[in-house]
mmCIF file of C-alpha atoms in Angstrom:
data_model
loop_
_atom_site.group_PDB
_atom_site.id
_atom_site.type_symbol
_atom_site.label_atom_id
_atom_site.label_comp_id
_atom_site.label_asym_id
_atom_site.label_seq_id
_atom_site.Cartn_x
_atom_site.Cartn_y
_atom_site.Cartn_z
ATOM 1 C CA MET A 1 7.208 57.572 -29.593
ATOM 2 C CA SER A 2 8.241 61.125 -30.254
ATOM 3 C CA GLN A 3 7.087 60.710 -33.840
ATOM 4 C CA ARG A 4 3.488 61.201 -32.780
ATOM 5 C CA ARG A 5 2.125 64.179 -34.671
ATOM 6 C CA PRO A 6 0.803 66.942 -32.420
ATOM 7 C CA THR A 7 -2.046 67.545 -34.838
ATOM 8 C CA LYS A 8 -3.478 64.140 -34.108
ATOM 9 C CA PRO A 9 -6.413 64.730 -31.809
ATOM 10 C CA LYS A 10 -6.178 61.482 -29.900
ATOM 11 C CA PRO A 11 -3.398 58.966 -29.543
ATOM 12 C CA ALA A 12 -4.239 55.655 -31.112
ATOM 13 C CA ARG A 13 -3.681 54.053 -27.770
ATOM 14 C CA PRO A 14 -3.790 55.427 -24.262
ATOM 15 C CA LEU A 15 -0.317 56.361 -23.180
ATOM 16 C CA LYS A 16 -0.976 56.496 -19.508
ATOM 17 C CA PRO A 17 0.214 53.498 -17.574
ATOM 18 C CA GLY A 18 -2.209 50.620 -17.731
ATOM 19 C CA TRP A 19 -2.193 47.029 -18.854
ATOM 20 C CA ARG A 20 -2.632 47.996 -22.478
ATOM 21 C CA TYR A 21 0.209 50.492 -22.240
ATOM 22 C CA THR A 22 2.434 47.869 -20.622
ATOM 23 C CA ILE A 23 1.659 45.369 -23.353
ATOM 24 C CA ASP A 24 2.538 47.938 -25.993
ATOM 25 C CA GLN A 25 5.758 48.810 -24.225
ATOM 26 C CA TRP A 26 6.709 45.148 -24.411
ATOM 27 C CA GLY A 27 6.238 45.133 -28.136
ATOM 28 C CA GLY A 28 2.571 44.214 -28.170
ATOM 29 C CA LEU A 29 0.889 40.862 -28.601
ATOM 30 C CA PRO A 30 3.410 39.362 -31.045
ATOM 31 C CA VAL A 31 6.116 39.502 -28.388
ATOM 32 C CA LEU A 32 4.003 38.715 -25.347
ATOM 33 C CA GLY A 33 2.093 36.070 -27.273
ATOM 34 C CA SER A 34 5.270 34.286 -28.265
ATOM 35 C CA VAL A 35 6.507 34.471 -24.671
ATOM 36 C CA VAL A 36 3.241 32.920 -23.488
ATOM 37 C CA VAL A 37 3.444 30.193 -26.150
ATOM 38 C CA ALA A 38 7.054 29.465 -25.160
ATOM 39 C CA LEU A 39 6.094 29.245 -21.485
ATOM 40 C CA LEU A 40 3.201 26.917 -22.344
ATOM 41 C CA VAL A 41 5.476 24.626 -24.345
ATOM 42 C CA VAL A 42 8.074 24.520 -21.563
ATOM 43 C CA GLY A 43 5.350 23.989 -18.963
ATOM 44 C CA THR A 44 3.874 21.116 -20.973
ATOM 45 C CA LEU A 45 7.268 19.466 -21.380
ATOM 46 C CA ILE A 46 7.949 19.784 -17.654
ATOM 47 C CA PHE A 47 4.475 18.494 -16.822
ATOM 48 C CA LEU A 48 4.904 15.456 -19.083
ATOM 49 C CA ASN A 49 8.323 14.763 -17.625
ATOM 50 C CA ARG A 50 7.607 15.411 -13.956
ATOM 51 C CA PRO A 51 8.831 12.892 -11.413
ATOM 52 C CA GLY A 52 6.211 10.220 -10.964
ATOM 53 C CA ALA A 53 4.315 11.161 -14.107
ATOM 54 C CA LYS A 54 5.214 7.898 -15.739
ATOM 55 C CA SER A 55 4.669 5.742 -12.693
ATOM 56 C CA ASP A 56 2.488 3.321 -14.586
ATOM 57 C CA PRO A 57 4.218 3.243 -17.947
ATOM 58 C CA VAL A 58 7.510 3.261 -16.045
ATOM 59 C CA VAL A 59 6.827 -0.274 -14.971
ATOM 60 C CA SER A 60 6.574 -1.325 -18.564
ATOM 61 C CA THR A 61 9.262 0.927 -20.014
ATOM 62 C CA ALA A 62 11.593 0.129 -17.134
ATOM 63 C CA LEU A 63 10.972 -3.542 -17.704
ATOM 64 C CA GLU A 64 11.313 -3.256 -21.457
ATOM 65 C CA GLY A 65 14.401 -1.134 -21.263
ATOM 66 C CA ARG A 66 16.231 -3.141 -18.662
ATOM 67 C CA VAL A 67 14.909 -6.538 -19.445
ATOM 68 C CA VAL A 68 17.574 -7.324 -22.002
ATOM 69 C CA GLY A 69 20.046 -8.108 -19.266
ATOM 70 C CA ARG A 70 17.731 -10.578 -17.551
ATOM 71 C CA LEU A 71 16.756 -12.567 -20.624
ATOM 72 C CA HIS A 72 18.062 -15.983 -21.410
ATOM 73 C CA GLY A 73 17.382 -17.392 -24.842
ATOM 74 C CA GLU A 74 16.294 -16.155 -28.205
ATOM 75 C CA ALA A 75 13.640 -13.511 -28.661
ATOM 76 C CA SER A 76 12.138 -15.594 -31.473
ATOM 77 C CA ALA A 77 11.381 -18.480 -29.108
ATOM 78 C CA PRO A 78 7.694 -19.420 -29.296
ATOM 79 C CA VAL A 79 7.399 -19.788 -25.525
ATOM 80 C CA THR A 80 8.290 -17.152 -22.964
ATOM 81 C CA ILE A 81 8.758 -18.091 -19.327
ATOM 82 C CA VAL A 82 8.780 -15.309 -16.792
ATOM 83 C CA GLU A 83 10.350 -16.318 -13.508
ATOM 84 C CA TYR A 84 9.531 -14.369 -10.346
ATOM 85 C CA ALA A 85 12.135 -15.083 -7.710
ATOM 86 C CA ASP A 86 13.897 -13.816 -4.624
ATOM 87 C CA PHE A 87 17.619 -14.397 -4.168
ATOM 88 C CA GLN A 88 16.997 -15.258 -0.510
ATOM 89 C CA CYS A 89 14.322 -17.868 -1.205
ATOM 90 C CA PRO A 90 15.579 -21.446 -0.728
ATOM 91 C CA PHE A 91 13.092 -22.911 -3.212
ATOM 92 C CA CYS A 92 14.262 -20.478 -5.865
ATOM 93 C CA LYS A 93 17.768 -21.802 -5.384
ATOM 94 C CA LYS A 94 16.438 -25.355 -5.483
ATOM 95 C CA TRP A 95 14.760 -24.633 -8.822
ATOM 96 C CA VAL A 96 17.889 -22.932 -10.166
ATOM 97 C CA THR A 97 20.078 -25.915 -9.280
ATOM 98 C CA GLU A 98 17.650 -28.737 -10.052
ATOM 99 C CA THR A 99 15.343 -27.646 -12.866
ATOM 100 C CA ALA A 100 16.976 -24.689 -14.599
ATOM 101 C CA PRO A 101 19.913 -26.665 -16.092
ATOM 102 C CA ALA A 102 17.539 -29.097 -17.795
ATOM 103 C CA LEU A 103 15.326 -26.265 -18.990
ATOM 104 C CA ALA A 104 18.354 -24.457 -20.400
ATOM 105 C CA LYS A 105 19.596 -27.536 -22.211
ATOM 106 C CA GLU A 106 16.308 -28.835 -23.588
ATOM 107 C CA PHE A 107 14.402 -25.668 -24.340
ATOM 108 C CA ILE A 108 16.497 -22.514 -24.134
ATOM 109 C CA ALA A 109 19.523 -23.739 -26.069
ATOM 110 C CA THR A 110 17.206 -25.137 -28.733
ATOM 111 C CA GLY A 111 15.440 -21.809 -29.253
ATOM 112 C CA GLN A 112 12.083 -22.976 -27.927
ATOM 113 C CA VAL A 113 11.991 -20.950 -24.739
ATOM 114 C CA GLN A 114 13.117 -17.538 -23.687
ATOM 115 C CA LEU A 115 13.436 -17.137 -19.923
ATOM 116 C CA GLU A 116 13.068 -13.778 -18.277
ATOM 117 C CA TYR A 117 14.062 -13.272 -14.659
ATOM 118 C CA ARG A 118 12.083 -10.775 -12.601
ATOM 119 C CA TYR A 119 12.724 -9.711 -9.056
ATOM 120 C CA PHE A 120 10.049 -10.430 -6.518
ATOM 121 C CA ALA A 121 12.130 -9.289 -3.566
ATOM 122 C CA PHE A 122 9.768 -9.796 -0.659
ATOM 123 C CA LEU A 123 11.847 -11.477 2.034
ATOM 124 C CA GLY A 124 13.297 -8.308 3.480
ATOM 125 C CA GLU A 125 16.002 -5.755 2.953
ATOM 126 C CA GLU A 126 18.670 -8.221 1.877
ATOM 127 C CA SER A 127 16.403 -9.541 -0.869
ATOM 128 C CA LYS A 128 16.042 -6.046 -2.247
ATOM 129 C CA LYS A 129 19.747 -5.311 -1.960
ATOM 130 C CA ALA A 130 20.607 -8.560 -3.761
ATOM 131 C CA ALA A 131 18.148 -7.698 -6.538
ATOM 132 C CA GLU A 132 19.682 -4.237 -6.842
ATOM 133 C CA ALA A 133 23.110 -5.855 -7.124
ATOM 134 C CA ALA A 134 21.863 -8.127 -9.901
ATOM 135 C CA GLU A 135 20.401 -5.147 -11.720
ATOM 136 C CA CYS A 136 23.656 -3.202 -11.347
ATOM 137 C CA ALA A 137 25.451 -6.191 -12.860
ATOM 138 C CA ALA A 138 22.815 -6.274 -15.627
ATOM 139 C CA ASP A 139 23.852 -2.718 -16.507
ATOM 140 C CA GLN A 140 27.187 -4.198 -17.495
ATOM 141 C CA GLY A 141 25.613 -7.176 -19.214
ATOM 142 C CA ARG A 142 26.522 -9.554 -16.380
ATOM 143 C CA PHE A 143 23.160 -10.342 -14.868
ATOM 144 C CA TRP A 144 23.375 -14.107 -15.171
ATOM 145 C CA GLU A 145 26.893 -14.261 -13.736
ATOM 146 C CA MET A 146 25.731 -12.243 -10.731
ATOM 147 C CA HIS A 147 22.573 -14.358 -10.525
ATOM 148 C CA ASP A 148 24.664 -17.529 -10.161
ATOM 149 C CA VAL A 149 27.084 -15.976 -7.660
ATOM 150 C CA LEU A 150 24.217 -14.625 -5.553
ATOM 151 C CA TYR A 151 22.486 -17.996 -5.347
ATOM 152 C CA SER A 152 25.772 -19.723 -4.554
ATOM 153 C CA HIS A 153 26.106 -17.589 -1.423
ATOM 154 C CA GLN A 154 22.534 -18.011 -0.255
ATOM 155 C CA ALA A 155 22.163 -18.623 3.503
ATOM 156 C CA ALA A 156 19.515 -18.030 6.156
ATOM 157 C CA GLU A 157 17.215 -15.098 5.423
ATOM 158 C CA ASN A 158 18.581 -11.672 6.364
ATOM 159 C CA SER A 159 21.587 -13.181 8.073
ATOM 160 C CA GLY A 160 23.980 -10.643 6.634
ATOM 161 C CA VAL A 161 24.873 -12.503 3.448
ATOM 162 C CA TYR A 162 23.630 -9.803 1.090
ATOM 163 C CA THR A 163 24.959 -6.682 2.763
ATOM 164 C CA PRO A 164 26.402 -4.029 0.448
ATOM 165 C CA ALA A 165 29.913 -4.934 1.593
ATOM 166 C CA ASN A 166 29.383 -8.613 0.753
ATOM 167 C CA LEU A 167 27.658 -7.809 -2.517
ATOM 168 C CA LYS A 168 30.774 -5.916 -3.579
ATOM 169 C CA LYS A 169 32.832 -9.028 -2.793
ATOM 170 C CA TYR A 170 30.469 -11.041 -4.980
ATOM 171 C CA ALA A 171 30.958 -8.450 -7.704
ATOM 172 C CA ALA A 172 34.677 -9.155 -7.490
ATOM 173 C CA GLU A 173 33.831 -12.839 -8.031
ATOM 174 C CA VAL A 174 31.861 -11.878 -11.120
ATOM 175 C CA ALA A 175 34.795 -9.767 -12.297
ATOM 176 C CA SER A 176 37.152 -12.702 -11.888
ATOM 177 C CA LYS A 177 34.961 -14.738 -14.233
ATOM 178 C CA ALA A 178 33.821 -12.046 -16.624
ATOM 179 C CA ASN A 179 36.273 -9.911 -18.536
ATOM 180 C CA GLY A 180 35.706 -6.202 -18.373
ATOM 181 C CA PHE A 181 33.361 -6.175 -15.402
ATOM 182 C CA ASP A 182 33.933 -2.851 -13.666
ATOM 183 C CA THR A 183 33.627 -3.351 -9.896
ATOM 184 C CA GLY A 184 34.017 0.384 -9.271
ATOM 185 C CA LYS A 185 31.068 1.143 -11.519
ATOM 186 C CA PHE A 186 29.135 -1.624 -9.814
ATOM 187 C CA ALA A 187 29.881 -0.194 -6.348
ATOM 188 C CA THR A 188 28.767 3.271 -7.446
ATOM 189 C CA CYS A 189 25.563 1.807 -8.847
ATOM 190 C CA LEU A 190 24.837 -0.219 -5.706
ATOM 191 C CA ASP A 191 25.616 2.594 -3.275
ATOM 192 C CA GLY A 192 23.626 5.067 -5.349
ATOM 193 C CA GLY A 193 20.484 3.019 -4.707
ATOM 194 C CA SER A 194 19.126 3.917 -8.123
ATOM 195 C CA LYS A 195 17.842 0.399 -8.786
ATOM 196 C CA ARG A 196 15.612 0.284 -5.717
ATOM 197 C CA ALA A 197 12.722 1.886 -7.558
ATOM 198 C CA LEU A 198 12.797 -0.742 -10.306
ATOM 199 C CA VAL A 199 13.048 -3.589 -7.782
ATOM 200 C CA ASP A 200 10.075 -2.221 -5.855
ATOM 201 C CA GLN A 201 8.091 -1.658 -9.035
ATOM 202 C CA MET A 202 8.676 -5.218 -10.148
ATOM 203 C CA ALA A 203 7.517 -6.563 -6.790
ATOM 204 C CA ALA A 204 4.417 -4.401 -6.927
ATOM 205 C CA GLN A 205 3.684 -5.508 -10.471
ATOM 206 C CA ALA A 206 4.160 -9.162 -9.551
ATOM 207 C CA ALA A 207 1.847 -8.775 -6.569
ATOM 208 C CA GLN A 208 -0.744 -7.193 -8.858
ATOM 209 C CA LEU A 209 -0.493 -10.202 -11.134
ATOM 210 C CA GLY A 210 -1.255 -12.389 -8.137
ATOM 211 C CA VAL A 211 2.243 -13.676 -7.434
ATOM 212 C CA SER A 212 2.335 -14.500 -3.740
ATOM 213 C CA SER A 213 5.229 -16.911 -3.395
ATOM 214 C CA THR A 214 8.533 -17.654 -5.070
ATOM 215 C CA PRO A 215 9.475 -19.065 -7.352
ATOM 216 C CA SER A 216 6.462 -18.438 -9.570
ATOM 217 C CA PHE A 217 6.453 -18.756 -13.323
ATOM 218 C CA LEU A 218 4.342 -17.608 -16.207
ATOM 219 C CA VAL A 219 4.596 -19.903 -19.198
ATOM 220 C CA ASN A 220 3.167 -17.788 -22.019
ATOM 221 C CA GLY A 221 1.060 -16.217 -19.298
ATOM 222 C CA LYS A 222 -0.064 -19.444 -17.600
ATOM 223 C CA PRO A 223 1.120 -19.732 -13.989
ATOM 224 C CA ILE A 224 3.243 -22.446 -12.429
ATOM 225 C CA VAL A 225 3.881 -22.036 -8.734
ATOM 226 C CA GLY A 226 6.818 -23.479 -6.838
ATOM 227 C CA ALA A 227 10.122 -25.203 -7.572
ATOM 228 C CA GLN A 228 8.519 -27.706 -9.935
ATOM 229 C CA PRO A 229 10.569 -30.395 -11.689
ATOM 230 C CA ILE A 230 11.351 -30.288 -15.390
ATOM 231 C CA GLU A 231 8.438 -32.637 -16.230
ATOM 232 C CA VAL A 232 5.945 -29.985 -15.176
ATOM 233 C CA PHE A 233 7.652 -27.485 -17.456
ATOM 234 C CA ARG A 234 7.769 -29.962 -20.346
ATOM 235 C CA THR A 235 4.010 -30.346 -20.135
ATOM 236 C CA ALA A 236 3.397 -26.629 -19.788
ATOM 237 C CA ILE A 237 5.716 -25.753 -22.679
ATOM 238 C CA ALA A 238 4.076 -28.358 -24.919
ATOM 239 C CA ALA A 239 0.657 -26.971 -24.029
ATOM 240 C CA ALA A 240 1.809 -23.429 -24.677
ATOM 241 C CA LYS A 241 3.169 -24.402 -28.096
ATOM 242 C CA ALA A 242 0.001 -26.262 -28.996
ATOM 243 C CA ALA A 243 -2.103 -23.277 -27.987
ATOM 244 C CA LYS A 244 -0.173 -21.033 -30.383
ATOM 245 C CA PRO A 245 -1.976 -20.475 -33.671
ATOM 246 C CA MET B 1 24.314 45.284 -32.982
ATOM 247 C CA SER B 2 27.921 44.729 -32.420
ATOM 248 C CA GLY B 3 29.440 42.485 -35.034
ATOM 249 C CA ARG B 4 31.259 40.480 -32.419
ATOM 250 C CA ARG B 5 28.032 39.700 -30.598
ATOM 251 C CA GLN B 6 26.437 38.554 -33.843
ATOM 252 C CA GLN B 7 29.421 36.334 -34.570
ATOM 253 C CA ALA B 8 29.196 34.879 -31.083
ATOM 254 C CA LEU B 9 25.531 34.033 -31.726
ATOM 255 C CA TRP B 10 26.419 32.106 -34.872
ATOM 256 C CA LEU B 11 29.135 30.241 -33.047
ATOM 257 C CA LEU B 12 26.967 29.386 -30.085
ATOM 258 C CA ILE B 13 24.125 28.139 -32.267
ATOM 259 C CA PHE B 14 26.446 25.862 -34.229
ATOM 260 C CA ALA B 15 28.041 24.601 -31.007
ATOM 261 C CA GLY B 16 24.562 23.870 -29.655
ATOM 262 C CA ILE B 17 23.616 21.995 -32.822
ATOM 263 C CA GLY B 18 26.794 19.930 -32.485
ATOM 264 C CA VAL B 19 26.138 18.944 -28.885
ATOM 265 C CA ALA B 20 22.437 18.261 -29.474
ATOM 266 C CA ALA B 21 23.164 16.225 -32.585
ATOM 267 C CA TYR B 22 25.588 14.085 -30.629
ATOM 268 C CA LEU B 23 22.991 13.535 -27.900
ATOM 269 C CA VAL B 24 20.402 12.569 -30.520
ATOM 270 C CA TYR B 25 22.859 10.112 -32.038
ATOM 271 C CA VAL B 26 23.516 8.532 -28.643
ATOM 272 C CA ALA B 27 19.801 8.442 -27.839
ATOM 273 C CA LEU B 28 18.781 6.807 -31.112
ATOM 274 C CA ASP B 29 21.632 4.346 -31.521
ATOM 275 C CA ALA B 30 21.226 1.876 -28.705
ATOM 276 C CA SER B 31 24.732 0.534 -29.204
ATOM 277 C CA ALA B 32 26.383 3.934 -28.840
ATOM 278 C CA GLU B 33 27.656 4.642 -25.369
ATOM 279 C CA PRO B 34 28.124 8.340 -24.736
ATOM 280 C CA TYR B 35 31.777 9.191 -24.474
ATOM 281 C CA CYS B 36 31.779 10.515 -20.946
ATOM 282 C CA SER B 37 35.443 11.485 -20.501
ATOM 283 C CA GLY B 38 35.146 10.588 -16.862
ATOM 284 C CA VAL B 39 32.864 13.451 -15.929
ATOM 285 C CA GLY B 40 29.412 12.534 -14.712
ATOM 286 C CA ASP B 41 27.313 9.603 -15.824
ATOM 287 C CA CYS B 42 25.834 10.247 -19.257
ATOM 288 C CA HIS B 43 24.633 6.687 -19.550
ATOM 289 C CA LYS B 44 22.547 6.890 -16.396
ATOM 290 C CA VAL B 45 20.991 10.168 -17.479
ATOM 291 C CA GLN B 46 20.351 9.088 -21.057
ATOM 292 C CA SER B 47 18.888 5.763 -20.043
ATOM 293 C CA SER B 48 16.683 7.244 -17.331
ATOM 294 C CA GLU B 49 12.931 7.460 -17.750
ATOM 295 C CA TYR B 50 13.273 11.246 -17.969
ATOM 296 C CA ALA B 51 15.316 11.087 -21.147
ATOM 297 C CA GLU B 52 12.214 11.046 -23.320
ATOM 298 C CA VAL B 53 8.773 12.599 -23.498
ATOM 299 C CA ALA B 54 6.012 10.751 -25.324
ATOM 300 C CA GLY B 55 8.589 8.383 -26.734
ATOM 301 C CA ILE B 56 10.675 11.170 -28.245
ATOM 302 C CA PRO B 57 14.188 11.573 -26.840
ATOM 303 C CA LEU B 58 14.632 14.986 -25.229
ATOM 304 C CA ALA B 59 17.775 15.388 -27.308
ATOM 305 C CA VAL B 60 15.498 15.643 -30.350
ATOM 306 C CA PHE B 61 13.674 18.580 -28.747
ATOM 307 C CA GLY B 62 17.049 20.165 -28.082
ATOM 308 C CA LEU B 63 18.144 19.712 -31.673
ATOM 309 C CA LEU B 64 14.822 21.134 -32.911
ATOM 310 C CA MET B 65 15.325 24.170 -30.682
ATOM 311 C CA TYR B 66 18.822 24.811 -31.997
ATOM 312 C CA GLY B 67 17.530 24.216 -35.520
ATOM 313 C CA GLY B 68 14.838 26.826 -34.878
ATOM 314 C CA LEU B 69 17.451 29.259 -33.586
ATOM 315 C CA LEU B 70 19.555 28.690 -36.693
ATOM 316 C CA ALA B 71 16.534 29.247 -38.945
ATOM 317 C CA LEU B 72 15.702 32.509 -37.150
ATOM 318 C CA ARG B 73 19.330 33.556 -37.234
ATOM 319 C CA ILE B 74 19.436 32.987 -40.984
ATOM 320 C CA ALA B 75 16.116 34.769 -41.477
ATOM 321 C CA THR B 76 17.338 37.802 -39.542
ATOM 322 C CA THR B 77 20.576 37.988 -41.478
ATOM 323 C CA TRP B 78 19.543 37.377 -45.073
ATOM 324 C CA GLY B 79 16.360 37.384 -47.038
ATOM 325 C CA PRO B 80 13.274 39.553 -47.231
ATOM 326 C CA LEU B 81 12.264 39.176 -43.571
ATOM 327 C CA ARG B 82 15.606 40.119 -42.086
ATOM 328 C CA SER B 83 14.475 43.491 -40.753
ATOM 329 C CA LEU B 84 11.372 42.129 -39.016
ATOM 330 C CA PRO B 85 11.943 42.931 -35.318
ATOM 331 C CA ILE B 86 9.714 40.103 -34.106
ATOM 332 C CA LEU B 87 12.078 37.503 -35.585
ATOM 333 C CA ARG B 88 14.927 38.912 -33.503
ATOM 334 C CA ALA B 89 12.752 38.833 -30.419
ATOM 335 C CA TRP B 90 11.879 35.198 -31.122
ATOM 336 C CA ILE B 91 15.535 34.176 -30.940
ATOM 337 C CA THR B 92 15.651 35.299 -27.322
ATOM 338 C CA VAL B 93 12.216 33.896 -26.532
ATOM 339 C CA LEU B 94 13.159 30.496 -27.967
ATOM 340 C CA ALA B 95 16.532 30.474 -26.220
ATOM 341 C CA GLY B 96 14.850 31.629 -23.001
ATOM 342 C CA SER B 97 12.432 28.709 -23.080
ATOM 343 C CA GLY B 98 15.464 26.471 -23.659
ATOM 344 C CA VAL B 99 17.073 27.962 -20.563
ATOM 345 C CA LEU B 100 13.949 27.354 -18.472
ATOM 346 C CA TYR B 101 13.677 23.743 -19.554
ATOM 347 C CA SER B 102 17.415 23.209 -19.085
ATOM 348 C CA VAL B 103 17.114 24.487 -15.525
ATOM 349 C CA TYR B 104 14.384 21.924 -14.914
ATOM 350 C CA LEU B 105 16.405 19.123 -16.532
ATOM 351 C CA THR B 106 19.487 20.010 -14.506
ATOM 352 C CA TYR B 107 17.321 19.903 -11.391
ATOM 353 C CA LEU B 108 16.171 16.397 -12.458
ATOM 354 C CA GLU B 109 19.775 15.317 -12.958
ATOM 355 C CA LEU B 110 20.910 16.585 -9.573
ATOM 356 C CA GLU B 111 17.926 15.774 -7.400
ATOM 357 C CA VAL B 112 16.073 12.908 -9.041
ATOM 358 C CA ILE B 113 18.444 10.953 -11.271
ATOM 359 C CA HIS B 114 21.500 11.751 -9.145
ATOM 360 C CA ALA B 115 23.796 11.806 -12.142
ATOM 361 C CA ILE B 116 25.108 14.528 -14.385
ATOM 362 C CA CYS B 117 25.334 14.292 -18.156
ATOM 363 C CA ILE B 118 28.129 16.587 -19.206
ATOM 364 C CA TYR B 119 26.708 17.124 -22.700
ATOM 365 C CA CYS B 120 23.313 18.094 -21.311
ATOM 366 C CA VAL B 121 24.965 20.597 -18.980
ATOM 367 C CA THR B 122 27.052 21.928 -21.875
ATOM 368 C CA SER B 123 23.903 22.404 -23.918
ATOM 369 C CA ALA B 124 22.264 24.196 -20.976
ATOM 370 C CA GLY B 125 25.267 26.523 -20.795
ATOM 371 C CA ILE B 126 25.213 27.211 -24.525
ATOM 372 C CA VAL B 127 21.518 28.045 -24.639
ATOM 373 C CA THR B 128 21.924 30.295 -21.602
ATOM 374 C CA LEU B 129 24.724 32.164 -23.384
ATOM 375 C CA ILE B 130 22.549 32.481 -26.494
ATOM 376 C CA ALA B 131 19.770 33.997 -24.390
ATOM 377 C CA ILE B 132 22.196 36.456 -22.772
ATOM 378 C CA VAL B 133 24.013 37.383 -25.967
ATOM 379 C CA SER B 134 20.762 37.893 -27.889
ATOM 380 C CA TRP B 135 19.139 39.930 -25.111
ATOM 381 C CA PRO B 136 20.106 43.355 -26.572
ATOM 382 C CA ASP B 137 18.438 42.288 -29.845
ATOM 383 C CA PHE B 138 15.315 41.392 -27.910
ATOM 384 C CA THR B 139 15.260 44.773 -26.143
ATOM 385 C CA ALA B 140 15.814 46.589 -29.424
ATOM 386 C CA ALA B 141 13.085 44.566 -31.145
ATOM 387 C CA ARG B 142 10.697 45.181 -28.274
ATOM 388 C CA ARG B 143 11.378 48.922 -28.423
ATOM 389 C CA ALA B 144 10.938 49.004 -32.189
ATOM 390 C CA LEU B 145 7.619 47.186 -31.932
ATOM 391 C CA ALA B 146 6.475 49.416 -29.076
ATOM 392 C CA ALA B 147 7.374 52.522 -31.073
ATOM 393 C CA ALA B 148 5.527 51.176 -34.077
ATOM 394 C CA ARG B 149 2.426 50.590 -31.978
ATOM 395 C CA SER B 150 2.308 54.001 -30.345
ATOM 396 C CA ALA B 151 3.211 55.871 -33.532
#
């Protein structure tokens, strides 16, 4: 600054304090401009990543990301069946014990159907907790093992069967059948409650689709309601295959 | 411009690139589980909905930032533009924006995801150190530009 020649009649810029002076002191627009650009970029990234910003896409990304653990069958299967169920619902258990084995043998094992399980936990707190437990098991690739154990313990609704303490016992059952299942990790996951959001989102999404009872199924998008016998599914699967171009 | 400070900048930038590159690798390779060494829950953080923006893993943004820092570092050390003060200022500005975003991400980890990813925290620490270590360069660059403007 001291290099200013005294012969110069006027300084190029006012040197008394003022916004222009302050800007110059900070190195002028190149510096301040880059600071502003940096702040804008950071602000945009925060805005795009704010909690709740992805509430709609979350449903789909959460489903897509997590769904792997709740799939049964080959992705190339021409027919997809989405099952909406509640671990506390007696008819869901009835379907699992009476129809699911035949479906697995005839259609899933033969690569014709891929089954996807979705939580529609609407029968109270224990339904949600059981679904969270299944999802925590899914994190370790043991959804179906937990699914079977959960249904095997089903009793009267909200009678204390699916309390966190019991769910951890069921996890031990899963561990006894499945090598490498980490019950400590499972307990941390369950107690952390991080799966509640996904369970609630799935219920909300199912309700939006018009699911009002369990079990409900979508066979390539076409609904089947209730614990229907295998014949009903045979017909629906045949129709779904015929409808495919 | 102490030589030791300049060396530290190089080191920090390369360390940051290493950590960010590892996070990118974990984010892009679905079969790679982050090696967590028992601290925190990298998997939970990396698989959370906050781990990407517009389908791009945040680790990629981190790597781009460190890449930008390296490019500026190279440009201010060698080549025809090395004496441009604004390039030195940009190192701090870029690192500073990294610090701001890291603060936000650490808040997400603690308050929203309830899990800590040790590599993300390491990266936050590295970028904070870069911002601090490069601060004298920023002040010098700012002064040089201010002097040039009022001359």
